[in-house]
């Protein structure tokens, strides 16, 4: 009986494999993906360009001579903030870059006092450093 069961299983496996080969399409690749590869490429390029612009906004802010002096006077290492920018997630980078751009617009418009400028610079640099430390853990 055991030999019969083994032969039955083997025969059934061969029949099922033959049916699957006959029914399955020869080319399993989809003719059209859900999202075209050109669209994916464009989104990736746009994301990379946005990240580069966000990094440039923060590095430009922390790299300015006035910001370096302000941060140094407060005991914050501007180089740590500049170097930490690359380690930020896209979401954190975008949020901080938006704040940096708003800050730079306010400074250009003369809407901030020196004390406010100092506090904002310290807050942004500290946020970058803390986010880098958290991401490293």
CSV table of C-alpha atoms in Angstrom, one decimal, residues 82-90 92-93 128 131-133 135-136:
chain,number,residue,atom,x,y,z
A,82,UNK,CA,26.7,71.5,9.2
A,83,UNK,CA,28.0,67.9,9.2
A,84,UNK,CA,24.8,66.6,10.8
A,85,UNK,CA,22.6,67.9,8.0
A,86,UNK,CA,23.4,64.9,5.7
A,87,UNK,CA,22.4,62.4,8.4
A,88,UNK,CA,18.8,63.8,8.7
A,89,UNK,CA,15.8,62.0,7.4
A,90,UNK,CA,14.1,63.5,4.4
A,92,UNK,CA,13.3,66.2,9.4
A,93,UNK,CA,15.5,67.8,6.8
A,128,UNK,CA,20.0,69.0,13.9
A,131,UNK,CA,18.1,64.4,15.5
A,132,UNK,CA,21.5,63.1,14.4
A,133,UNK,CA,22.2,61.6,17.8
A,135,UNK,CA,19.2,58.6,14.4
A,136,UNK,CA,22.6,57.1,15.4
